[in-house]
C-alpha positions as protocol buffer text, in pm:
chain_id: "A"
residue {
  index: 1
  type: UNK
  ca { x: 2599 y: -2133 z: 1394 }
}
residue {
  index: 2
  type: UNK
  ca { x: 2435 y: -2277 z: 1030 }
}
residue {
  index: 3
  type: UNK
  ca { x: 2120 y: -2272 z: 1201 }
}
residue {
  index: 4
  type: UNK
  ca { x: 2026 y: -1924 z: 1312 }
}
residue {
  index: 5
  type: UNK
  ca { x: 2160 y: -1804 z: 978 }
}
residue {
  index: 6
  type: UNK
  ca { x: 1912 y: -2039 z: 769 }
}
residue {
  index: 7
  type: UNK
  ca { x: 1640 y: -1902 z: 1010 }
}
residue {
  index: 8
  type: UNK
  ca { x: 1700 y: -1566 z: 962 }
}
residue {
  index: 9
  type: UNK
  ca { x: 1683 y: -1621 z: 579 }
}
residue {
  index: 10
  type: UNK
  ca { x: 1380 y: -1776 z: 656 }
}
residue {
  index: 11
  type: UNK
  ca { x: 1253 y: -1518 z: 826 }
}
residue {
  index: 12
  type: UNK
  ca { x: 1351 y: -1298 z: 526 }
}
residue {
  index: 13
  type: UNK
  ca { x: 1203 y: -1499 z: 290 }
}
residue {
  index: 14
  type: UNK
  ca { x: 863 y: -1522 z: 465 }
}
residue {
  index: 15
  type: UNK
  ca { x: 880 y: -1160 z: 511 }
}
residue {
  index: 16
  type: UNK
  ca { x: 934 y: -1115 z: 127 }
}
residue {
  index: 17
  type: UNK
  ca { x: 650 y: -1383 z: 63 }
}
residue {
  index: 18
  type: UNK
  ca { x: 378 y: -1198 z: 282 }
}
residue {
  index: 19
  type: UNK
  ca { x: 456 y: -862 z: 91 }
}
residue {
  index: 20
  type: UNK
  ca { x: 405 y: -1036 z: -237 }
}
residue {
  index: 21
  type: UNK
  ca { x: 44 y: -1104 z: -93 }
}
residue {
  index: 22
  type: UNK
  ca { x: 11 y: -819 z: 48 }
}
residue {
  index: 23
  type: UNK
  ca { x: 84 y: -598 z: -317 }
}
residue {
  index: 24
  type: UNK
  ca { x: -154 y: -858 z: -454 }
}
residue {
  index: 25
  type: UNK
  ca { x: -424 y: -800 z: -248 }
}
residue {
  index: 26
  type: UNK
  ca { x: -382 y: -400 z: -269 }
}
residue {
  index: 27
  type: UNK
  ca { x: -400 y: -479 z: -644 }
}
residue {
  index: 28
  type: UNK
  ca { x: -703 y: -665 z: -636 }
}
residue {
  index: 29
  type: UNK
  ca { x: -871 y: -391 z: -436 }
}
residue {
  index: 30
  type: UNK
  ca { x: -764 y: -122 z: -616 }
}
residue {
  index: 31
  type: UNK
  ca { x: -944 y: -297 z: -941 }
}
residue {
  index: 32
  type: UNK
  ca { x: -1271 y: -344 z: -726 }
}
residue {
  index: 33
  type: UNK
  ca { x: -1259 y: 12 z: -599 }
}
residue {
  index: 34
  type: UNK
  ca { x: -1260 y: 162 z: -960 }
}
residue {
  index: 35
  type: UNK
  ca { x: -1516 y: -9 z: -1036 }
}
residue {
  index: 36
  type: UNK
  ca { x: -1726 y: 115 z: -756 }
}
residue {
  index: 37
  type: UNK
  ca { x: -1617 y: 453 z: -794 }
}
residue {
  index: 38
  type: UNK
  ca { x: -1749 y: 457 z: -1155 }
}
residue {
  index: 39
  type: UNK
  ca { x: -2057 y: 321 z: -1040 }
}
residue {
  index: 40
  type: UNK
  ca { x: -2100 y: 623 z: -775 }
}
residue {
  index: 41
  type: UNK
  ca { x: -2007 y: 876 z: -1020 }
}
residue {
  index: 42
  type: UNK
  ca { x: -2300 y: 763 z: -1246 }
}
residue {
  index: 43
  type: UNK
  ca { x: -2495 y: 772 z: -975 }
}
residue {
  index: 44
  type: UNK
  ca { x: -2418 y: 1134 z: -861 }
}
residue {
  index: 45
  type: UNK
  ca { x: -2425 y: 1259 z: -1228 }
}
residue {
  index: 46
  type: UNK
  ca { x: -2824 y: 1101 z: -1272 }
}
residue {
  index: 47
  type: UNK
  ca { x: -2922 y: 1234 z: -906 }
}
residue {
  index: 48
  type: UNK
  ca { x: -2773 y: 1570 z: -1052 }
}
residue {
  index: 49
  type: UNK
  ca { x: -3034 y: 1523 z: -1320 }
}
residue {
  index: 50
  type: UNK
  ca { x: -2841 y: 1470 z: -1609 }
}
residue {
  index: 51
  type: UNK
  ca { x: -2887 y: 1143 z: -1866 }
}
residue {
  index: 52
  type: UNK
  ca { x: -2666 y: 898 z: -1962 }
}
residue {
  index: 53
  type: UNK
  ca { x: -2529 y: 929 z: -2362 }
}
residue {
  index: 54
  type: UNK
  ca { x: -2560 y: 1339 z: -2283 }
}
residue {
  index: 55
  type: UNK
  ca { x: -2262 y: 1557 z: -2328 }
}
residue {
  index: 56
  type: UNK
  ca { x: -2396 y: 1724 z: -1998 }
}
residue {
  index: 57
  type: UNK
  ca { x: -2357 y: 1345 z: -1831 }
}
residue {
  index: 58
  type: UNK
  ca { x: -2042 y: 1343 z: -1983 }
}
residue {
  index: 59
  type: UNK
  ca { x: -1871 y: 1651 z: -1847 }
}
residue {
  index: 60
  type: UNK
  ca { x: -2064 y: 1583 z: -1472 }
}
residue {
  index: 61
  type: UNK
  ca { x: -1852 y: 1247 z: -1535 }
}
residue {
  index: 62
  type: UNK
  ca { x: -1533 y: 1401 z: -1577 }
}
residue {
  index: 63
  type: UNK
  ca { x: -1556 y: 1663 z: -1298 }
}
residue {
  index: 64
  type: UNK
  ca { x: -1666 y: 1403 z: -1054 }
}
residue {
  index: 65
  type: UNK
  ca { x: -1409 y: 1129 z: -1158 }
}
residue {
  index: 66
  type: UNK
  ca { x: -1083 y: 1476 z: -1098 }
}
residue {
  index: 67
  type: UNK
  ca { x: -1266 y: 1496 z: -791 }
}
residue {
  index: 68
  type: UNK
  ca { x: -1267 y: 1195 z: -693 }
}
residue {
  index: 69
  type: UNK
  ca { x: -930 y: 1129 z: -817 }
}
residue {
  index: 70
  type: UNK
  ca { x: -769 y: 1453 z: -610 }
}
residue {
  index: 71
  type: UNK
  ca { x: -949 y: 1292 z: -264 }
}
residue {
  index: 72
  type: UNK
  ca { x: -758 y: 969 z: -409 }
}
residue {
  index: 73
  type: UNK
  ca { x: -416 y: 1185 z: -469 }
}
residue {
  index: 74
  type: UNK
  ca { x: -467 y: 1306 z: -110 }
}
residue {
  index: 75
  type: UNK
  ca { x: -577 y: 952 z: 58 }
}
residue {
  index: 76
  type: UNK
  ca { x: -251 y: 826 z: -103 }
}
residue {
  index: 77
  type: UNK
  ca { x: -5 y: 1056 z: 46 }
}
residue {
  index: 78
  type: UNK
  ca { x: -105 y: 1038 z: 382 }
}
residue {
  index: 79
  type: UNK
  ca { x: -97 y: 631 z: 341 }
}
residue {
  index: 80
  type: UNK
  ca { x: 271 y: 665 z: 199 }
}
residue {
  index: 81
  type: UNK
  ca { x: 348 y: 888 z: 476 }
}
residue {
  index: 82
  type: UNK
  ca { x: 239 y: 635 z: 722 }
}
residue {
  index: 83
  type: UNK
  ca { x: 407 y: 350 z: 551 }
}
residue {
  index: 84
  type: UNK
  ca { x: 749 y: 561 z: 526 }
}
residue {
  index: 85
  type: UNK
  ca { x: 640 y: 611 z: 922 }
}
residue {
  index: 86
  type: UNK
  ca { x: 591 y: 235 z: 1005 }
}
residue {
  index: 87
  type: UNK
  ca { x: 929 y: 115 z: 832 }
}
residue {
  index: 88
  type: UNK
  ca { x: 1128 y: 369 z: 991 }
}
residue {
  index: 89
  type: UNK
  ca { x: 981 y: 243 z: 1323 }
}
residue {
  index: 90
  type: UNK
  ca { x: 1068 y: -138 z: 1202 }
}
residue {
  index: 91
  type: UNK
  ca { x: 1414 y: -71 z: 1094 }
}
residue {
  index: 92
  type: UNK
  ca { x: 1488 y: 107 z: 1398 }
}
residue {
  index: 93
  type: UNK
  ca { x: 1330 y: -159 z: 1608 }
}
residue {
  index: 94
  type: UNK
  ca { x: 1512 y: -425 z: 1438 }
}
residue {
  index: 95
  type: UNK
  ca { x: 1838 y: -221 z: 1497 }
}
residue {
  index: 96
  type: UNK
  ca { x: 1793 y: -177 z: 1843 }
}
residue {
  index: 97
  type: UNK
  ca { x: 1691 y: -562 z: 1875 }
}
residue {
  index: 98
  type: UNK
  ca { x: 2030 y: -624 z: 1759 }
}
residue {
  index: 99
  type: UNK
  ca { x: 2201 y: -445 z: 2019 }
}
residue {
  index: 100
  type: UNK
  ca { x: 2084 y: -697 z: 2275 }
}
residue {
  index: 101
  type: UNK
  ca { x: 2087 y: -1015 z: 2060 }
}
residue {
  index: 102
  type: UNK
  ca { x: 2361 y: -1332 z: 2074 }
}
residue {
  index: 103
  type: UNK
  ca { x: 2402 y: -1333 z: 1664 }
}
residue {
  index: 104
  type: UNK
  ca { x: 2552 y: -1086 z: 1487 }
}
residue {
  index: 105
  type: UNK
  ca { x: 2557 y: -1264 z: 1136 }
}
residue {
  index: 106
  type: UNK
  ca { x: 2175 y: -1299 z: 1203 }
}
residue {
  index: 107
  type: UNK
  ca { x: 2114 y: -911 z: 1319 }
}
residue {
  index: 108
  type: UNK
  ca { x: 2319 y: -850 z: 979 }
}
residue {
  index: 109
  type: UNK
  ca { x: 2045 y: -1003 z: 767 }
}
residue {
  index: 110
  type: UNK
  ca { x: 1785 y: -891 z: 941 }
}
residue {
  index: 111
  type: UNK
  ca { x: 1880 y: -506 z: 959 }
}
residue {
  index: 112
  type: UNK
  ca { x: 2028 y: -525 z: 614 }
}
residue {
  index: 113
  type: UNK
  ca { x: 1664 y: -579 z: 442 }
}
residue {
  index: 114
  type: UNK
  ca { x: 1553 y: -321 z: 579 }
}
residue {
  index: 115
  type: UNK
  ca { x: 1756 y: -26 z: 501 }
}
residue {
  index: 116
  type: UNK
  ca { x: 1687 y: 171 z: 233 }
}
């Protein structure tokens, strides 16, 4: 009985240690993406013909970076949607895995991480 109860916290713990990663990774990329995206919004504002150190650079910059920061706004809810989506999906699937499993103090761990 010990042993399928230190697996399943096992299981929980990896589960916990991958999403750490995971949020690490998305932080990471989020850093390297605003760095690009500055990049392409000086490039738009000099192919619009305007110089850098201008106030007219300066104001293409800011209407370019609420631009691109609206597409961001959108891109983001539709990813949270999704994710909302997907861990619906895996708490139901986990609940209707422990329907048909042998260990109920197991299936307790399990579905209790991942209700909200």
């Amino acid at each position: 009985m010990r042993m399928p109860i230190m697996a399943a916290a096992a299981a929980l713990l990896t589960s916990a240690c991958n999403t750490a990663d995971i949020r690490a990774q998305a932080v990471q990329q989020r850093s390297q993406y605003a760095v690009m995206a500055a990049e392409r919004i000086d490039e738009a504002c000099a192919s619009f013909g305007f110089k850098p150190g201008t106030d007219a650079f300066a104001t293409c910059r800011m209407v370019q970076a609420e631009k691109q920061a609206e597409e961001q706004r959108r891109w983001a809810a539709a990813a949270a949607a999704q994710t909302e989506q997907l861990r619906r999906q895996n708490c139901y699937a986990a609940a209707l895995n422990s329907l048909y499993s042998q260990n109920s103090v197991a299936n307790a761990l399990r579905d209790v991480a991942c209700m909200p």
